[in-house]
Amino acid sequence: MTFSTDALAGRVAIITGGGSGIGFGIAKAFVAAGAKLVLASRNADRLAGAVAELQAMGGEAIAVQADVRDYESVERVVKTAVETFGGLDIMIANAAGNFVVPAAEMSPNAWKTVIDIDLNGTFYCARAAYPALKESKFGGRFIAISTTRALEGWPGCAHAGAAKAGIMSLIRTLTGEWGKDGIRCNTIAPGAIGDTEGVKRIYEDAGRKANELSSIPLGEFGKTTDIANAAVFLCSDAGAYVAGADIVVDGGRNRGRASPIVTVPGK
Ligand code: NAP
Ligand code: COA
């Protein structure tokens, strides 16, 4: 299923971490819906490959090398978007780092590194984008990619769980403060999305793939297009009245947490 080719026509979007995984999935859907894109992350080669692919689709996209832990580099991304495309309508704070390590073995710097990328980086994206987003004639959009794990506690990923919980609180605060400026702030909370670095690190490499699959009522990992479709909806006119929400796209996993899935005899 795809949206119409003008669902995001005229909009300019920044996607951090847009060169891989879920971010690149969003980038492809945004280009197909008519948006102009700036992809930002650390690895310039990967960004260049992603931009080439988007341009081959007929899209307008550029790359800016940036580390979201560095506020000045995030400001530079926003400035480049405004100078290149004449404004900014959408900021997708997707960049993140995560790895499995028990809290008792986690070094202080491991904790700090993930908090810096995920939580501080998301605030930096919001803060740097605000002046341009409030000028958007479509109504600005700020979307952070979160996870419902943030609300459950996340054994093995204390740093990312705490960071994502902070992000969910931040989005609620920004919704209250920036609604008057027409800026819609929301999170998208993906479940386990196949063929991504996140699933490789958290489930496959950790030997938890089968366990994770068994907890998903729909019985399979999601696709990056599932997350991209939610992002296109939120950023299009169709999503104009959605603010302060967590859009959960997880095959039903979240509802299954408190009550383990029951196998029905005979099925
Ligand atoms: P991914 O492909 O590794 O995406 C992470 C991206 O962030 C990469 O493109 C990386 O690019 C960028 N990045 C990392 N550190 C950065 C930094 N300091 N500054 C700028 N960019 C940085 O993994 P993914 O699985 O698609 O994850 C994307 C998002 O979805 C994350 O927010 C993740 O927490 C969330 N999520 C994923 C899943 C899942 O099942 N995969 C589930 C729930 C939530 P560079 O290396 O070029 O910097
Ligand atoms: N287990 C335990 N500690 C780890 C670790 C692991 N698998 N990976 C990194 N660390 C620790 C390091 O040892 C270091 O701590 P120390 O100084 O006390 O030794 C700290 O984390 C920072 O590591 P470093 O490699 O210097 O960080 P970086 O800034 O180069 O990279 C990461 C950031 C670690 C998050 C890296 O994995 C990354 O770039 N990830 C992006 C992709 C990703 O995570 N995708 C999934 C998204 S869900």
CSV table of C-alpha atoms and ligand atoms in Angstrom, one decimal:
chain,number,residue,atom,x,y,z
A,1,MET,CA,0.0,0.0,0.0
A,2,THR,CA,1.3,3.5,-0.8
A,3,PHE,CA,0.1,7.0,-0.3
A,4,SER,CA,-0.6,9.3,-3.2
A,5,THR,CA,2.4,10.9,-4.8
A,6,ASP,CA,1.5,14.3,-3.6
A,7,ALA,CA,0.7,13.4,0.1
A,8,LEU,CA,3.8,15.4,1.2
A,9,ALA,CA,4.2,17.6,-1.8
A,10,GLY,CA,6.0,20.9,-1.1
A,11,ARG,CA,7.2,19.7,2.3
A,12,VAL,CA,10.9,19.7,3.4
A,13,ALA,CA,12.0,17.0,5.9
A,14,ILE,CA,15.1,16.2,7.8
A,15,ILE,CA,15.6,12.6,8.8
A,16,THR,CA,18.4,11.8,11.2
A,17,GLY,CA,19.9,8.4,10.7
A,18,GLY,CA,18.1,8.4,7.3
A,19,GLY,CA,20.7,6.4,5.6
A,20,SER,CA,19.8,3.0,7.0
A,21,GLY,CA,17.1,0.8,8.5
A,22,ILE,CA,13.9,2.5,9.6
A,23,GLY,CA,15.2,6.0,8.7
A,24,PHE,CA,15.9,5.0,5.1
A,25,GLY,CA,12.5,3.3,4.9
A,26,ILE,CA,10.9,6.6,5.9
A,27,ALA,CA,13.1,8.5,3.4
A,28,LYS,CA,11.9,6.3,0.5
A,29,ALA,CA,8.3,6.7,1.5
A,30,PHE,CA,8.7,10.5,1.9
A,31,VAL,CA,10.3,10.8,-1.6
A,32,ALA,CA,7.5,8.7,-3.1
A,33,ALA,CA,5.0,11.1,-1.5
A,34,GLY,CA,6.7,14.2,-2.9
A,35,ALA,CA,8.8,15.5,0.0
A,36,LYS,CA,12.3,17.0,-0.3
A,37,LEU,CA,14.8,15.5,2.0
A,38,VAL,CA,17.9,16.1,4.1
A,39,LEU,CA,19.5,13.0,5.5
A,40,ALA,CA,21.8,13.5,8.4
A,41,SER,CA,24.2,11.1,10.2
A,42,ARG,CA,27.8,10.3,10.9
A,43,ASN,CA,28.7,8.0,8.0
A,44,ALA,CA,29.1,10.1,4.9
A,45,ASP,CA,29.5,7.1,2.5
A,46,ARG,CA,26.3,5.5,3.7
A,47,LEU,CA,24.4,8.7,3.4
A,48,ALA,CA,25.8,9.2,-0.2
A,49,GLY,CA,24.6,5.8,-1.2
A,50,ALA,CA,21.1,6.4,0.3
A,51,VAL,CA,20.9,9.8,-1.5
A,52,ALA,CA,21.8,8.2,-4.8
A,53,GLU,CA,19.1,5.7,-4.4
A,54,LEU,CA,16.5,8.4,-3.5
A,55,GLN,CA,17.6,10.4,-6.5
A,56,ALA,CA,17.2,7.3,-8.7
A,57,MET,CA,13.6,7.2,-7.6
A,58,GLY,CA,13.2,10.7,-8.9
A,59,GLY,CA,13.4,12.4,-5.5
A,60,GLU,CA,15.2,15.5,-4.3
A,61,ALA,CA,17.5,14.6,-1.5
A,62,ILE,CA,20.8,15.8,0.0
A,63,ALA,CA,23.1,14.5,2.8
A,64,VAL,CA,24.7,16.4,5.6
A,65,GLN,CA,27.2,14.7,7.8
A,66,ALA,CA,26.4,15.3,11.5
A,67,ASP,CA,26.6,13.8,14.9
A,68,VAL,CA,23.4,14.5,16.9
A,69,ARG,CA,25.4,14.7,20.1
A,70,ASP,CA,26.9,17.9,18.8
A,71,TYR,CA,24.4,20.7,18.9
A,72,GLU,CA,26.3,22.9,16.4
A,73,SER,CA,26.3,20.1,13.8
A,74,VAL,CA,22.5,19.7,14.2
A,75,GLU,CA,22.0,23.4,13.7
A,76,ARG,CA,24.1,23.1,10.6
A,77,VAL,CA,21.8,20.4,9.2
A,78,VAL,CA,18.8,22.7,9.8
A,79,LYS,CA,20.5,25.7,8.2
A,80,THR,CA,21.4,23.6,5.2
A,81,ALA,CA,17.8,22.4,4.8
A,82,VAL,CA,16.5,26.0,5.0
A,83,GLU,CA,19.1,27.4,2.6
A,84,THR,CA,18.8,24.6,0.1
A,85,PHE,CA,15.0,24.1,0.0
A,86,GLY,CA,13.7,27.4,1.4
A,87,GLY,CA,12.3,26.1,4.7
A,88,LEU,CA,11.7,23.1,7.0
A,89,ASP,CA,8.4,21.4,7.6
A,90,ILE,CA,9.3,18.1,9.2
A,91,MET,CA,12.0,16.9,11.6
A,92,ILE,CA,12.2,13.1,12.2
A,93,ALA,CA,14.5,12.4,15.1
A,94,ASN,CA,15.3,8.7,14.3
A,95,ALA,CA,19.1,8.5,15.0
A,96,ALA,CA,19.9,6.2,17.9
A,97,GLY,CA,22.4,3.9,19.4
A,98,ASN,CA,21.8,0.7,21.4
A,99,PHE,CA,23.4,-2.5,22.5
A,100,VAL,CA,22.7,-5.2,24.9
A,101,VAL,CA,24.5,-5.1,28.2
A,102,PRO,CA,23.2,-5.8,31.8
A,103,ALA,CA,23.0,-2.7,33.9
A,104,ALA,CA,25.5,-4.1,36.5
A,105,GLU,CA,28.1,-4.4,33.7
A,106,MET,CA,27.3,-1.2,31.9
A,107,SER,CA,30.2,1.3,32.1
A,108,PRO,CA,29.2,4.9,32.9
A,109,ASN,CA,30.4,5.9,29.4
A,110,ALA,CA,28.2,3.3,27.8
A,111,TRP,CA,25.2,4.7,29.6
A,112,LYS,CA,26.2,8.3,28.7
A,113,THR,CA,26.8,7.5,25.1
A,114,VAL,CA,23.3,6.1,24.5
A,115,ILE,CA,21.7,8.9,26.5
A,116,ASP,CA,23.6,11.5,24.5
A,117,ILE,CA,22.6,10.1,21.1
A,118,ASP,CA,19.0,9.1,21.9
A,119,LEU,CA,17.7,11.6,24.4
A,120,ASN,CA,20.0,14.6,24.1
A,121,GLY,CA,20.2,14.2,20.3
A,122,THR,CA,16.4,14.2,20.1
A,123,PHE,CA,16.2,17.4,22.2
A,124,TYR,CA,18.9,19.0,20.0
A,125,CYS,CA,16.9,18.1,16.9
A,126,ALA,CA,13.8,19.7,18.3
A,127,ARG,CA,15.5,22.8,19.6
A,128,ALA,CA,17.4,23.5,16.4
A,129,ALA,CA,14.4,22.8,14.2
A,130,TYR,CA,11.9,24.9,16.2
A,131,PRO,CA,12.4,28.3,14.6
A,132,ALA,CA,12.0,26.8,11.1
A,133,LEU,CA,9.1,24.5,12.0
A,134,LYS,CA,7.0,27.3,13.4
A,135,GLU,CA,7.2,29.0,10.0
A,136,SER,CA,5.9,26.0,8.1
A,137,LYS,CA,2.8,26.8,6.2
A,138,PHE,CA,1.6,23.2,6.5
A,139,GLY,CA,2.0,23.2,10.3
A,140,GLY,CA,5.4,21.8,11.5
A,141,ARG,CA,5.8,18.2,12.4
A,142,PHE,CA,8.3,16.8,15.0
A,143,ILE,CA,8.4,13.1,15.2
A,144,ALA,CA,10.7,11.0,17.5
A,145,ILE,CA,11.1,7.3,17.0
A,146,SER,CA,10.6,5.7,20.4
A,147,THR,CA,9.6,2.2,21.6
A,148,THR,CA,7.0,0.9,24.0
A,149,ARG,CA,9.9,-0.9,25.8
A,150,ALA,CA,10.5,2.5,27.4
A,151,LEU,CA,7.3,2.1,29.4
A,152,GLU,CA,8.0,-1.5,30.6
A,153,GLY,CA,11.6,-1.3,31.7
A,154,TRP,CA,14.0,-3.0,29.3
A,155,PRO,CA,16.3,-5.6,30.8
A,156,GLY,CA,19.6,-5.6,28.8
A,157,CYS,CA,19.0,-2.0,27.5
A,158,ALA,CA,18.7,0.2,30.6
A,159,HIS,CA,20.3,3.1,28.8
A,160,ALA,CA,18.0,3.0,25.7
A,161,GLY,CA,14.9,2.3,27.8
A,162,ALA,CA,15.5,5.4,30.0
A,163,ALA,CA,16.4,7.5,26.9
A,164,LYS,CA,13.3,6.6,25.1
A,165,ALA,CA,11.1,7.2,28.2
A,166,GLY,CA,12.7,10.6,28.4
A,167,ILE,CA,11.9,11.2,24.7
A,168,MET,CA,8.2,10.2,25.4
A,169,SER,CA,8.1,12.8,28.2
A,170,LEU,CA,9.8,15.4,26.0
A,171,ILE,CA,7.2,14.9,23.2
A,172,ARG,CA,4.4,15.6,25.7
A,173,THR,CA,6.1,18.7,27.0
A,174,LEU,CA,6.7,20.0,23.4
A,175,THR,CA,3.2,19.3,22.4
A,176,GLY,CA,2.0,21.6,25.2
A,177,GLU,CA,4.5,24.3,24.5
A,178,TRP,CA,4.5,24.3,20.7
A,179,GLY,CA,0.9,23.5,19.8
A,180,LYS,CA,0.2,27.2,19.7
A,181,ASP,CA,2.9,27.4,16.9
A,182,GLY,CA,1.1,24.8,14.9
A,183,ILE,CA,3.8,22.2,15.5
A,184,ARG,CA,2.5,18.7,15.9
A,185,CYS,CA,4.8,16.6,18.1
A,186,ASN,CA,4.3,12.8,18.2
A,187,THR,CA,6.3,9.6,18.7
A,188,ILE,CA,6.2,6.5,16.6
A,189,ALA,CA,6.9,3.4,18.6
A,190,PRO,CA,7.9,0.5,16.3
A,191,GLY,CA,7.8,-3.0,17.5
A,192,ALA,CA,10.5,-5.4,16.2
A,193,ILE,CA,11.2,-4.4,12.6
A,194,GLY,CA,12.9,-7.1,10.5
A,195,ASP,CA,16.2,-6.5,8.6
A,196,THR,CA,17.3,-3.7,10.8
A,197,GLU,CA,20.3,-3.1,13.0
A,198,GLY,CA,18.0,-2.8,16.0
A,199,VAL,CA,16.6,-6.3,15.6
A,200,LYS,CA,20.0,-7.8,14.8
A,201,ARG,CA,21.5,-6.4,18.0
A,202,ILE,CA,18.7,-6.7,20.4
A,203,TYR,CA,17.1,-10.0,19.3
A,204,GLU,CA,19.1,-11.9,16.8
A,205,ASP,CA,22.6,-11.6,18.2
A,206,ALA,CA,21.3,-11.9,21.7
A,207,GLY,CA,19.6,-15.3,20.8
A,208,ARG,CA,16.1,-13.9,21.6
A,209,LYS,CA,14.6,-13.9,18.1
A,210,ALA,CA,12.3,-16.9,18.6
A,211,ASN,CA,11.2,-15.6,22.0
A,212,GLU,CA,10.4,-12.2,20.5
A,213,LEU,CA,8.5,-13.6,17.6
A,214,SER,CA,6.3,-15.7,19.9
A,215,SER,CA,5.3,-12.5,21.7
A,216,ILE,CA,3.9,-10.8,18.6
A,217,PRO,CA,0.2,-11.5,18.1
A,218,LEU,CA,0.5,-10.9,14.3
A,219,GLY,CA,3.3,-13.5,14.3
A,220,GLU,CA,6.0,-11.7,12.3
A,221,PHE,CA,8.4,-8.9,12.5
A,222,GLY,CA,7.3,-5.6,11.0
A,223,LYS,CA,8.8,-4.0,7.9
A,224,THR,CA,10.4,-0.6,7.6
A,225,THR,CA,7.4,0.4,5.3
A,226,ASP,CA,5.1,-0.2,8.2
A,227,ILE,CA,6.8,2.6,10.1
A,228,ALA,CA,7.2,4.7,7.1
A,229,ASN,CA,3.4,4.6,6.4
A,230,ALA,CA,2.8,5.9,9.9
A,231,ALA,CA,5.3,8.7,9.4
A,232,VAL,CA,3.7,9.7,6.1
A,233,PHE,CA,0.2,9.8,7.7
A,234,LEU,CA,1.4,12.0,10.6
A,235,CYS,CA,3.2,14.4,8.3
A,236,SER,CA,0.4,14.7,5.7
A,237,ASP,CA,-2.8,16.8,6.0
A,238,ALA,CA,-4.5,13.6,7.1
A,239,GLY,CA,-2.5,13.7,10.4
A,240,ALA,CA,-3.2,17.4,11.1
A,241,TYR,CA,-5.2,16.8,14.4
A,242,VAL,CA,-2.8,14.2,15.9
A,243,ALA,CA,-0.5,15.7,18.6
A,244,GLY,CA,1.1,14.3,21.7
A,245,ALA,CA,0.4,10.8,20.6
A,246,ASP,CA,2.5,7.6,20.6
A,247,ILE,CA,1.6,5.8,17.4
A,248,VAL,CA,2.3,2.2,18.2
A,249,VAL,CA,3.2,0.1,15.2
A,250,ASP,CA,4.1,-3.3,16.6
A,251,GLY,CA,1.9,-6.1,15.4
A,252,GLY,CA,0.1,-6.1,18.8
A,253,ARG,CA,3.2,-6.8,20.9
A,254,ASN,CA,2.6,-4.1,23.4
A,255,ARG,CA,-0.9,-5.4,24.3
A,256,GLY,CA,0.7,-8.8,24.8
A,257,ARG,CA,3.3,-7.8,27.4
A,258,ALA,CA,1.3,-7.9,30.6
A,259,SER,CA,-0.5,-11.1,29.6
A,260,PRO,CA,1.6,-13.8,27.8
A,261,ILE,CA,0.2,-15.1,24.6
A,262,VAL,CA,-2.0,-18.1,25.2
A,263,THR,CA,-1.6,-20.9,22.6
A,264,VAL,CA,-5.1,-22.1,21.7
A,265,PRO,CA,-5.3,-25.9,21.7
A,266,GLY,CA,-5.8,-27.3,18.2
A,267,LYS,CA,-4.4,-24.2,16.4
B,1,NAP,P1,20.0,1.8,12.4
B,1,NAP,O1,19.9,1.4,11.0
B,1,NAP,O2,21.3,1.5,13.1
B,1,NAP,O3,19.7,3.3,12.5
B,1,NAP,C1,20.3,4.2,13.4
B,1,NAP,C2,20.8,5.4,12.6
B,1,NAP,O4,21.2,6.4,13.5
B,1,NAP,C3,21.9,5.0,11.6
B,1,NAP,O5,21.6,5.5,10.3
B,1,NAP,C4,23.1,5.9,12.2
B,1,NAP,O6,23.9,6.4,11.1
B,1,NAP,C5,22.4,7.0,13.0
B,1,NAP,N1,23.2,7.4,14.1
B,1,NAP,C6,23.6,6.7,15.2
B,1,NAP,N2,24.3,7.5,16.0
B,1,NAP,C7,24.3,8.7,15.5
B,1,NAP,C8,24.8,10.0,15.9
B,1,NAP,N3,25.5,10.1,17.0
B,1,NAP,N4,24.6,11.1,15.1
B,1,NAP,C9,23.9,11.0,14.0
B,1,NAP,N5,23.4,9.8,13.5
B,1,NAP,C10,23.6,8.7,14.3
B,1,NAP,O7,18.9,1.1,13.3
B,1,NAP,P2,17.3,1.0,13.2
B,1,NAP,O8,17.0,-0.3,13.8
B,1,NAP,O9,16.8,1.4,11.9
B,1,NAP,O10,16.8,2.1,14.3
B,1,NAP,C11,16.2,3.4,13.9
B,1,NAP,C12,15.4,3.9,15.0
B,1,NAP,O11,14.3,3.1,15.3
B,1,NAP,C13,16.1,4.1,16.3
B,1,NAP,O12,15.6,5.3,16.9
B,1,NAP,C14,15.7,2.9,17.1
B,1,NAP,O13,15.8,3.1,18.5
B,1,NAP,C15,14.2,2.8,16.7
B,1,NAP,N6,13.6,1.5,16.9
B,1,NAP,C16,14.0,0.4,16.1
B,1,NAP,C17,13.4,-0.8,16.3
B,1,NAP,C18,13.7,-1.9,15.4
B,1,NAP,O14,13.1,-3.0,15.5
B,1,NAP,N7,14.7,-1.8,14.6
B,1,NAP,C19,12.4,-0.9,17.2
B,1,NAP,C20,12.0,0.2,18.0
B,1,NAP,C21,12.6,1.4,17.8
B,1,NAP,P3,25.4,6.6,11.2
B,1,NAP,O15,26.1,5.4,11.6
B,1,NAP,O16,25.8,7.0,9.8
B,1,NAP,O17,25.6,7.8,12.2
B,2,COA,N1,28.5,-3.7,25.3
B,2,COA,C1,29.0,-3.0,26.3
B,2,COA,N2,29.5,-1.7,26.2
B,2,COA,C2,29.6,-1.2,24.9
B,2,COA,C3,29.1,-1.9,23.8
B,2,COA,C4,28.6,-3.2,24.0
B,2,COA,N3,28.1,-4.0,23.0
B,2,COA,N4,29.3,-1.1,22.7
B,2,COA,C5,29.9,0.0,23.2
B,2,COA,N5,30.0,0.0,24.5
B,2,COA,C6,30.6,1.0,25.4
B,2,COA,C7,32.1,1.2,25.0
B,2,COA,O1,32.9,0.2,25.6
B,2,COA,C8,32.3,2.6,25.5
B,2,COA,O2,32.4,2.6,26.9
B,2,COA,P1,33.9,2.7,27.7
B,2,COA,O3,34.5,4.0,27.2
B,2,COA,O4,33.5,2.7,29.1
B,2,COA,O5,34.6,1.5,27.2
B,2,COA,C9,31.0,3.3,25.2
B,2,COA,O6,30.0,2.3,25.1
B,2,COA,C10,31.0,4.1,24.0
B,2,COA,O7,31.4,3.3,22.9
B,2,COA,P2,32.0,3.8,21.5
B,2,COA,O8,32.3,2.7,20.7
B,2,COA,O9,33.2,4.8,21.8
B,2,COA,O10,30.8,4.7,21.0
B,2,COA,P3,30.6,5.4,19.6
B,2,COA,O11,30.2,6.8,19.9
B,2,COA,O12,31.7,5.2,18.7
B,2,COA,O13,29.4,4.5,19.0
B,2,COA,C11,27.5,3.1,19.8
B,2,COA,C12,28.1,4.6,19.6
B,2,COA,C13,28.3,2.4,20.8
B,2,COA,C14,26.0,3.3,20.3
B,2,COA,C15,27.6,2.3,18.5
B,2,COA,O14,27.1,1.0,18.7
B,2,COA,C16,26.8,2.9,17.3
B,2,COA,O15,27.3,3.8,16.6
B,2,COA,N6,25.5,2.6,17.1
B,2,COA,C17,24.6,3.1,16.1
B,2,COA,C18,23.8,2.0,15.4
B,2,COA,C19,22.8,1.3,16.4
B,2,COA,O16,23.1,1.2,17.6
B,2,COA,N7,21.7,0.9,15.8
B,2,COA,C20,20.7,0.3,16.6
B,2,COA,C21,19.6,1.3,16.9
B,2,COA,S1,18.3,0.5,17.9
